[in-house]
Tab-separated table of C-alpha atoms in Angstrom:
chain	number	residue	atom	x	y	z
A	45	MET	CA	15.866	-16.578	-10.297
A	46	LEU	CA	14.039	-13.868	-12.398
A	47	TRP	CA	12.733	-16.022	-15.189
A	48	LYS	CA	11.547	-18.058	-12.143
A	49	THR	CA	10.474	-15.107	-10.133
A	50	PHE	CA	8.257	-12.759	-13.252
A	51	ARG	CA	7.019	-15.466	-14.790
A	52	TRP	CA	3.636	-15.558	-13.181
A	53	ALA	CA	3.598	-12.129	-14.202
A	54	PHE	CA	4.876	-11.566	-17.980
A	55	ALA	CA	2.093	-15.110	-18.059
A	56	VAL	CA	-0.279	-11.830	-16.283
A	57	THR	CA	0.827	-10.240	-19.566
A	58	ALA	CA	0.103	-11.793	-22.875
A	59	VAL	CA	-3.014	-12.386	-21.341
A	60	GLY	CA	-4.038	-8.928	-20.185
A	61	LEU	CA	-2.822	-7.497	-23.068
A	62	VAL	CA	-4.815	-10.413	-25.907
A	63	GLY	CA	-7.762	-9.928	-23.655
A	64	GLY	CA	-7.816	-6.172	-23.710
A	65	VAL	CA	-7.582	-6.583	-27.598
A	66	LEU	CA	-10.059	-8.931	-27.103
A	67	TYR	CA	-12.474	-6.388	-25.279
A	68	ASP	CA	-12.213	-3.695	-26.989
A	69	GLY	CA	-9.874	-4.159	-30.098
A	70	TRP	CA	-5.862	-2.736	-30.367
A	71	ALA	CA	-6.521	0.426	-28.983
A	72	ALA	CA	-6.912	-1.293	-25.819
A	73	LEU	CA	-3.841	-2.437	-26.434
A	74	GLY	CA	-1.768	1.064	-25.727
A	75	ILE	CA	-4.517	1.322	-22.104
A	76	VAL	CA	-3.936	-1.994	-20.799
A	77	ALA	CA	-0.207	-1.450	-21.029
A	78	ILE	CA	-0.289	2.464	-19.304
A	79	LEU	CA	-2.149	1.125	-16.837
A	80	ALA	CA	0.405	-1.012	-15.411
A	81	VAL	CA	3.033	0.580	-15.909
A	82	LEU	CA	1.088	3.144	-13.446
A	83	GLU	CA	0.851	0.524	-10.844
A	84	VAL	CA	3.361	-0.357	-11.164
A	85	SER	CA	6.018	3.123	-10.787
A	86	LEU	CA	2.884	4.029	-8.159
A	87	SER	CA	3.457	1.320	-6.524
A	88	PHE	CA	7.356	0.787	-5.590
A	89	ASP	CA	7.624	1.867	-2.583
A	90	ASN	CA	5.177	-1.400	-1.695
A	91	ALA	CA	7.172	-3.445	-3.274
A	92	VAL	CA	10.395	-2.588	-0.355
A	93	ILE	CA	7.631	-1.901	1.988
A	94	ASN	CA	6.645	-5.421	1.617
A	95	ALA	CA	9.616	-6.873	1.503
A	96	GLY	CA	10.489	-6.051	4.733
A	97	ILE	CA	7.525	-7.869	6.350
A	98	LEU	CA	7.492	-10.706	3.287
A	99	LYS	CA	11.336	-12.302	5.382
A	100	LYS	CA	9.301	-13.397	7.499
A	101	LEU	CA	7.600	-15.203	6.322
A	102	ASN	CA	8.228	-19.152	5.766
A	103	ALA	CA	8.773	-19.952	1.814
A	104	PHE	CA	4.586	-21.271	2.697
A	105	TRP	CA	2.750	-18.135	2.907
A	106	GLN	CA	5.403	-15.699	0.386
A	107	ARG	CA	3.306	-18.771	-2.122
A	108	ILE	CA	-0.041	-17.642	-0.382
A	109	PHE	CA	1.605	-14.133	-0.455
A	110	LEU	CA	1.746	-14.978	-4.780
A	111	THR	CA	-1.592	-16.931	-4.927
A	112	VAL	CA	-4.351	-16.094	-3.088
A	113	GLY	CA	-2.813	-12.379	-2.373
A	114	ILE	CA	-2.822	-11.619	-6.016
A	115	LEU	CA	-6.651	-13.517	-5.386
A	116	ILE	CA	-7.493	-10.555	-3.693
A	117	ALA	CA	-5.461	-7.362	-4.992
A	118	VAL	CA	-6.596	-7.769	-8.647
A	119	PHE	CA	-9.793	-9.245	-8.033
A	120	GLY	CA	-10.497	-7.716	-4.735
A	121	MET	CA	-8.716	-3.639	-4.849
A	122	ARG	CA	-8.719	-3.884	-8.293
A	123	LEU	CA	-12.207	-4.377	-9.851
A	124	LEU	CA	-14.892	-5.105	-6.844
A	125	PHE	CA	-13.204	-2.178	-4.692
A	126	PRO	CA	-14.135	1.456	-7.487
A	127	VAL	CA	-17.749	-1.657	-7.248
A	128	VAL	CA	-18.288	-1.513	-3.941
A	129	ILE	CA	-17.144	2.093	-3.678
A	130	VAL	CA	-19.924	3.493	-5.859
A	131	SER	CA	-22.811	0.342	-4.396
A	132	VAL	CA	-21.569	2.481	-0.326
A	133	SER	CA	-21.842	6.132	-2.046
A	134	ALA	CA	-24.619	6.127	-3.652
A	135	ARG	CA	-26.567	3.432	-1.402
A	136	LEU	CA	-27.074	1.426	-4.916
A	137	ALA	CA	-27.018	-2.710	-4.366
A	138	PRO	CA	-24.483	-3.783	-6.045
A	139	GLN	CA	-25.447	-5.181	-9.598
A	140	GLU	CA	-26.628	-1.277	-10.370
A	141	ALA	CA	-23.262	-0.676	-9.282
A	142	VAL	CA	-21.650	-3.495	-11.855
A	143	HIS	CA	-24.580	-2.622	-14.957
A	144	LEU	CA	-23.662	1.461	-14.342
A	145	ALA	CA	-19.659	0.353	-14.744
A	146	LEU	CA	-20.924	-1.529	-17.602
A	147	THR	CA	-23.707	0.263	-19.530
A	148	ASP	CA	-23.297	3.759	-17.779
A	149	LYS	CA	-18.859	4.349	-17.542
A	150	ASN	CA	-19.171	8.537	-16.677
A	151	ARG	CA	-21.592	8.999	-14.089
A	152	TYR	CA	-19.967	5.677	-12.377
A	153	GLN	CA	-16.785	7.391	-12.873
A	154	GLU	CA	-18.591	10.597	-11.467
A	155	LEU	CA	-19.995	7.608	-8.166
A	156	VAL	CA	-16.199	7.297	-7.641
A	157	THR	CA	-14.641	10.817	-7.587
A	158	ASP	CA	-17.353	11.681	-5.434
A	159	ALA	CA	-15.938	9.083	-2.721
A	160	HIS	CA	-12.312	10.039	-2.780
A	161	PRO	CA	-11.985	12.535	0.064
A	162	SER	CA	-12.973	8.984	2.478
A	163	ILE	CA	-10.908	6.722	0.619
A	164	ALA	CA	-8.151	8.944	0.191
A	165	ALA	CA	-8.517	10.136	4.347
A	166	PHE	CA	-8.036	6.413	5.333
A	167	GLY	CA	-5.108	5.612	3.326
A	168	GLY	CA	-3.217	8.114	4.109
A	169	MET	CA	-3.856	7.816	7.358
A	170	PHE	CA	-3.597	4.334	7.496
A	171	LEU	CA	-0.225	4.976	5.451
A	172	LEU	CA	0.271	8.537	8.152
A	173	MET	CA	0.893	5.739	10.586
A	174	ILE	CA	3.912	3.011	8.929
A	175	PHE	CA	5.220	6.003	8.151
A	176	LEU	CA	5.769	7.450	12.158
A	177	ASP	CA	5.686	4.662	13.374
A	178	PHE	CA	9.198	4.176	11.179
A	179	ILE	CA	11.039	7.117	12.293
A	180	LEU	CA	9.148	7.043	14.885
A	181	GLU	CA	11.072	4.686	15.886
A	182	ASP	CA	15.079	4.570	17.352
A	183	ARG	CA	17.064	2.280	14.487
A	184	GLU	CA	20.501	0.957	14.670
A	185	THR	CA	21.057	1.936	11.070
A	186	LYS	CA	20.140	5.813	10.141
A	187	TRP	CA	19.703	7.111	6.475
A	188	LEU	CA	19.257	10.939	7.870
A	189	GLY	CA	20.285	11.198	11.175
A	190	ARG	CA	19.848	15.151	11.520
A	191	VAL	CA	16.085	13.955	11.152
A	192	GLU	CA	15.933	11.097	12.871
A	193	ARG	CA	17.314	11.484	15.178
A	194	PRO	CA	15.786	13.547	17.368
A	195	LEU	CA	12.422	11.771	15.597
A	196	ALA	CA	13.702	8.775	17.346
A	197	ARG	CA	14.520	10.936	20.933
A	198	LEU	CA	11.088	11.945	20.995
A	199	GLY	CA	9.634	8.243	20.511
A	200	ARG	CA	10.129	7.295	23.481
A	201	ILE	CA	6.832	9.290	24.865
A	202	ASP	CA	3.944	6.178	24.506
A	203	MET	CA	1.554	6.815	21.561
A	204	LEU	CA	3.063	10.195	20.262
A	205	SER	CA	1.918	8.454	16.678
A	206	VAL	CA	-1.041	8.388	17.473
A	207	CYS	CA	-1.963	12.149	19.314
A	208	VAL	CA	0.095	13.097	15.450
A	209	ALA	CA	-2.236	11.336	13.419
A	210	LEU	CA	-4.888	12.699	14.952
A	211	VAL	CA	-3.877	15.880	15.120
A	212	VAL	CA	-2.870	15.355	11.486
A	213	LEU	CA	-6.735	14.167	10.689
A	214	LEU	CA	-8.077	17.528	12.467
A	215	VAL	CA	-5.851	19.859	10.985
A	216	THR	CA	-7.430	18.069	7.099
A	217	SER	CA	-10.984	17.263	8.131
A	218	MET	CA	-11.470	20.702	9.012
A	219	THR	CA	-10.021	22.137	6.205
A	220	PHE	CA	-12.300	19.805	4.184
A	221	ALA	CA	-15.214	21.913	6.160
A	222	THR	CA	-14.235	25.062	5.005
A	223	GLN	CA	-14.183	23.916	1.961
A	224	ALA	CA	-17.764	22.383	2.478
A	225	HIS	CA	-18.614	25.723	4.189
A	226	GLN	CA	-19.016	27.152	1.690
A	227	HIS	CA	-20.742	24.815	-1.001
A	228	GLY	CA	-23.507	23.941	2.522
A	229	GLY	CA	-25.231	20.818	1.756
A	230	HIS	CA	-23.466	17.105	0.428
A	231	HIS	CA	-20.153	19.443	1.083
A	232	ALA	CA	-20.618	18.825	4.542
A	233	ASP	CA	-22.019	16.017	4.794
A	234	LYS	CA	-17.896	15.115	2.891
A	235	ALA	CA	-16.413	17.076	5.751
A	236	GLN	CA	-18.156	14.282	8.261
A	237	THR	CA	-17.291	11.453	6.409
A	238	VAL	CA	-13.828	12.773	6.393
A	239	LEU	CA	-13.463	12.001	9.967
A	240	VAL	CA	-14.912	9.597	10.437
A	241	SER	CA	-12.840	7.255	7.186
A	242	GLY	CA	-9.690	8.792	8.954
A	243	VAL	CA	-10.192	7.517	12.199
A	244	ALA	CA	-11.405	4.063	10.640
A	245	GLY	CA	-8.159	4.345	8.916
A	246	LEU	CA	-5.618	5.021	12.103
A	247	VAL	CA	-8.216	2.453	14.176
A	248	THR	CA	-7.290	-0.733	10.747
A	249	TYR	CA	-3.687	-0.139	11.668
A	250	LEU	CA	-3.870	-0.433	14.734
A	251	VAL	CA	-5.992	-3.578	15.290
A	252	VAL	CA	-4.013	-5.100	12.387
A	253	HIS	CA	-0.374	-4.299	13.185
A	254	GLY	CA	-1.185	-4.665	17.207
A	255	LEU	CA	-2.453	-8.699	16.396
A	256	SER	CA	0.019	-9.478	14.059
A	257	GLY	CA	2.647	-8.241	17.235
A	258	PHE	CA	1.636	-9.530	18.855
A	259	PHE	CA	1.100	-12.815	17.559
A	260	GLU	CA	5.227	-12.570	16.712
A	261	SER	CA	6.060	-11.517	19.776
A	262	ARG	CA	4.305	-14.861	21.406
A	263	LEU	CA	5.554	-16.800	19.219
A	264	ALA	CA	9.107	-15.000	19.472
A	265	GLY	CA	8.276	-16.025	23.663
A	266	GLU	CA	7.144	-19.570	22.748
A	267	GLU	CA	10.880	-21.131	20.958
A	268	SER	CA	12.321	-19.873	23.196
A	269	ASN	CA	10.996	-21.749	25.920
A	270	ASP	CA	11.500	-24.931	23.713
A	271	GLU	CA	15.249	-23.822	22.967
A	272	GLY	CA	14.948	-25.495	26.887
A	273	GLY	CA	13.073	-28.513	25.857
A	274	GLY	CA	9.313	-30.052	25.599
A	275	ALA	CA	8.263	-30.985	21.910
A	276	ALA	CA	4.629	-29.206	24.047
A	277	GLY	CA	6.334	-25.735	22.805
A	278	GLY	CA	7.690	-27.350	19.726
A	279	ARG	CA	3.000	-28.130	19.180
A	280	SER	CA	2.416	-24.127	20.501
A	281	GLY	CA	5.351	-23.051	18.221
A	282	LEU	CA	4.244	-23.619	15.032
A	283	ALA	CA	0.104	-22.586	15.520
A	284	LEU	CA	1.010	-19.666	17.090
A	285	ALA	CA	3.214	-19.484	14.085
A	286	GLY	CA	0.490	-20.136	11.740
A	287	ARG	CA	-1.581	-17.368	13.745
A	288	ALA	CA	1.355	-14.751	13.508
A	289	ALA	CA	1.945	-15.814	10.426
A	290	PHE	CA	-1.856	-14.732	8.754
A	291	PHE	CA	-2.110	-11.779	10.591
A	292	THR	CA	0.943	-10.194	9.174
A	293	PHE	CA	-0.293	-11.921	6.058
A	294	LEU	CA	-3.353	-9.544	7.044
A	295	TYR	CA	-1.664	-6.936	7.401
A	296	LEU	CA	0.128	-7.172	4.090
A	297	GLU	CA	-3.054	-6.626	2.453
A	298	VAL	CA	-4.820	-3.569	3.914
A	299	LEU	CA	-1.805	-2.826	3.597
A	300	ASP	CA	-1.172	-2.641	-0.653
A	301	ALA	CA	-4.907	-1.743	-0.214
A	302	SER	CA	-4.084	1.299	1.347
A	303	PHE	CA	-1.605	1.472	-1.643
A	304	SER	CA	-3.629	0.837	-4.723
A	305	PHE	CA	-5.999	3.666	-3.305
A	306	ASP	CA	-4.614	6.721	-5.570
A	307	GLY	CA	-3.590	3.743	-8.626
A	308	VAL	CA	-7.543	2.884	-8.353
A	309	ILE	CA	-8.567	6.795	-8.894
A	310	GLY	CA	-5.552	7.290	-10.714
A	311	ALA	CA	-6.657	5.015	-13.611
A	312	PHE	CA	-9.890	7.136	-14.046
A	313	ALA	CA	-7.739	9.780	-16.138
A	314	VAL	CA	-6.891	6.712	-17.843
A	315	THR	CA	-9.477	5.269	-19.268
A	316	ASN	CA	-13.841	5.022	-16.999
A	317	ASP	CA	-13.933	1.448	-18.484
A	318	ILE	CA	-14.499	-1.219	-15.883
A	319	VAL	CA	-13.203	-3.888	-17.819
A	320	LEU	CA	-9.729	-1.844	-19.022
A	321	MET	CA	-9.369	-1.236	-15.242
A	322	ALA	CA	-9.240	-3.923	-13.353
A	323	LEU	CA	-6.537	-6.324	-16.277
A	324	GLY	CA	-3.928	-2.920	-15.843
A	325	LEU	CA	-3.536	-2.365	-12.855
A	326	GLY	CA	-4.181	-6.132	-11.966
A	327	ILE	CA	-0.507	-6.644	-14.258
A	328	GLY	CA	0.912	-3.229	-12.218
A	329	ALA	CA	-0.375	-5.388	-8.953
A	330	MET	CA	1.074	-8.407	-9.986
A	331	TYR	CA	4.728	-7.200	-11.026
A	332	VAL	CA	4.699	-5.509	-8.147
A	333	ARG	CA	4.069	-8.946	-5.911
A	334	SER	CA	7.134	-10.709	-7.937
A	335	LEU	CA	9.236	-7.698	-7.474
A	336	THR	CA	8.262	-7.951	-3.809
A	337	VAL	CA	9.611	-11.662	-3.427
A	338	TYR	CA	12.898	-11.272	-5.343
A	339	LEU	CA	13.576	-8.510	-3.069
A	340	VAL	CA	13.378	-10.175	-0.339
A	341	ARG	CA	14.630	-13.498	-1.164
A	342	GLN	CA	17.874	-11.941	-3.284
A	343	GLY	CA	18.220	-10.076	0.004
A	344	THR	CA	18.538	-7.223	-1.078
A	345	LEU	CA	17.265	-4.579	1.586
A	346	ASP	CA	20.052	-5.983	3.924
A	347	ASP	CA	22.558	-5.385	-0.047
A	348	TYR	CA	21.451	-1.996	-0.045
A	349	VAL	CA	20.817	-0.987	3.876
A	350	TYR	CA	18.999	2.361	3.273
A	351	LEU	CA	16.314	1.037	0.586
A	352	GLU	CA	13.607	0.598	4.309
A	353	HIS	CA	13.733	3.559	5.458
A	354	GLY	CA	12.970	5.474	0.947
A	355	ALA	CA	10.885	3.130	0.514
A	356	HIS	CA	9.305	4.743	3.992
A	357	TYR	CA	9.617	8.440	3.028
A	358	ALA	CA	7.939	7.585	-0.043
A	359	ILE	CA	5.109	6.057	2.186
A	360	GLY	CA	5.031	9.290	4.523
A	361	ALA	CA	4.685	11.200	1.247
A	362	LEU	CA	2.354	9.262	-0.573
A	363	ALA	CA	-0.124	9.655	3.454
A	364	ALA	CA	0.989	13.309	2.592
A	365	VAL	CA	-0.234	13.685	-0.903
A	366	LEU	CA	-3.686	11.100	-0.007
A	367	LEU	CA	-4.508	14.303	2.241
A	368	VAL	CA	-3.673	17.342	0.521
A	369	SER	CA	-6.019	15.034	-2.307
A	370	ILE	CA	-8.792	15.485	-0.160
A	371	ARG	CA	-9.294	19.028	-1.298
A	372	TYR	CA	-6.532	19.542	-3.687
A	373	GLU	CA	-5.618	18.126	-6.814
A	374	VAL	CA	-2.284	16.357	-7.348
A	375	ASN	CA	-1.017	14.621	-10.640
A	376	ASP	CA	-0.417	11.415	-10.215
A	377	ILE	CA	3.172	11.977	-12.449
A	378	VAL	CA	3.647	14.305	-8.898
A	379	THR	CA	3.099	11.463	-6.500
A	380	GLY	CA	5.827	8.434	-9.244
A	381	LEU	CA	8.656	10.995	-9.529
A	382	ILE	CA	8.369	11.812	-5.398
A	383	GLY	CA	8.091	8.400	-4.504
A	384	VAL	CA	11.600	7.239	-7.173
A	385	THR	CA	13.422	9.609	-6.692
A	386	LEU	CA	12.730	9.168	-2.470
A	387	ILE	CA	14.098	5.842	-2.942
A	388	GLY	CA	16.387	6.625	-5.969
A	389	ALA	CA	18.251	8.441	-3.538
A	390	ALA	CA	18.239	5.793	-0.984
A	391	PHE	CA	19.915	3.454	-3.039
A	392	TRP	CA	22.229	5.831	-4.383
A	393	SER	CA	23.207	6.446	-0.415
A	394	SER	CA	23.130	2.927	0.430
A	395	VAL	CA	25.069	2.275	-3.020
A	396	ARG	CA	27.984	4.571	-0.972
A	397	PHE	CA	28.146	3.117	1.925
A	398	ASN	CA	28.859	0.125	0.600
A	399	ARG	CA	31.587	1.113	-1.570
A	400	ALA	CA	32.821	3.169	1.987
A	401	THR	CA	32.264	0.148	3.940
A	402	ALA	CA	34.782	-1.787	1.688
A	403	ASP	CA	37.657	0.169	1.669
């Protein structure tokens, strides 16, 4: 099972490391390896969350997630995304942004870093909504009962998660606006960009997650009707299953994009070479994808009941880190350690729960 699931990740690792050496010598080998480890450490909670969603899909869509999805993750988010950000923020043609990335790496890094507030606002709001919708839902299984029970009661209020997220965004943008006012000019424009980007992240979550949930509900209703008889119901169910799977897949891709923001920005602490960055982060992304499928096929989330809770708390922490990083610099090591610590604690709690129930 381990070899079958991770064989493509191992192959991509070999190709990526060799490609790095051929591109920039043996020194590139270490850079690519460090970036791969950075991506995995920052995105382990992503794999757990993805597994909870991916298990709803059939084998075909799981293969799509590992093939088409990995192309989007590697070439879209790790290679093209920084170029697009530079192109939009600096008002450059795409080919000019690519030329800049290859010929003036320091200037390219400055432009990507300059776009960080809007990136962090979008990703932070998207991830914050995931965390809020999870923590405000009344679940049968509770990890931190003293915290989750009162929050579940509050969650009965309609649209509470959206209201909380908007308040957080307003506070964040006002804080950034205060800093921008002190600097004036260009920074003042950035404060407005933070607000717009945050709203865009919130709307993206509501649209994609809402469509996915809508088609899942329709599919469940069609399957219930199909049990009552009729081939026509079966055909309709198959069509709805395709749309439900598609929007779930789309939700997974946007989720992965939000998780990759901190990895892409953090990679500049290691190198500003776009090729080495794509190779290293691409290897890490492949391991995260393979780990997601492994968790699904092993039934790990069912065996360790609090693991998904820990991952969602890690998402909440990452959302907070992204929003805080709009004004203050946050070390990527701190970000990675928070996620690993929360998931590790949830795993250990699950082990203790399994031992207690087995006795």
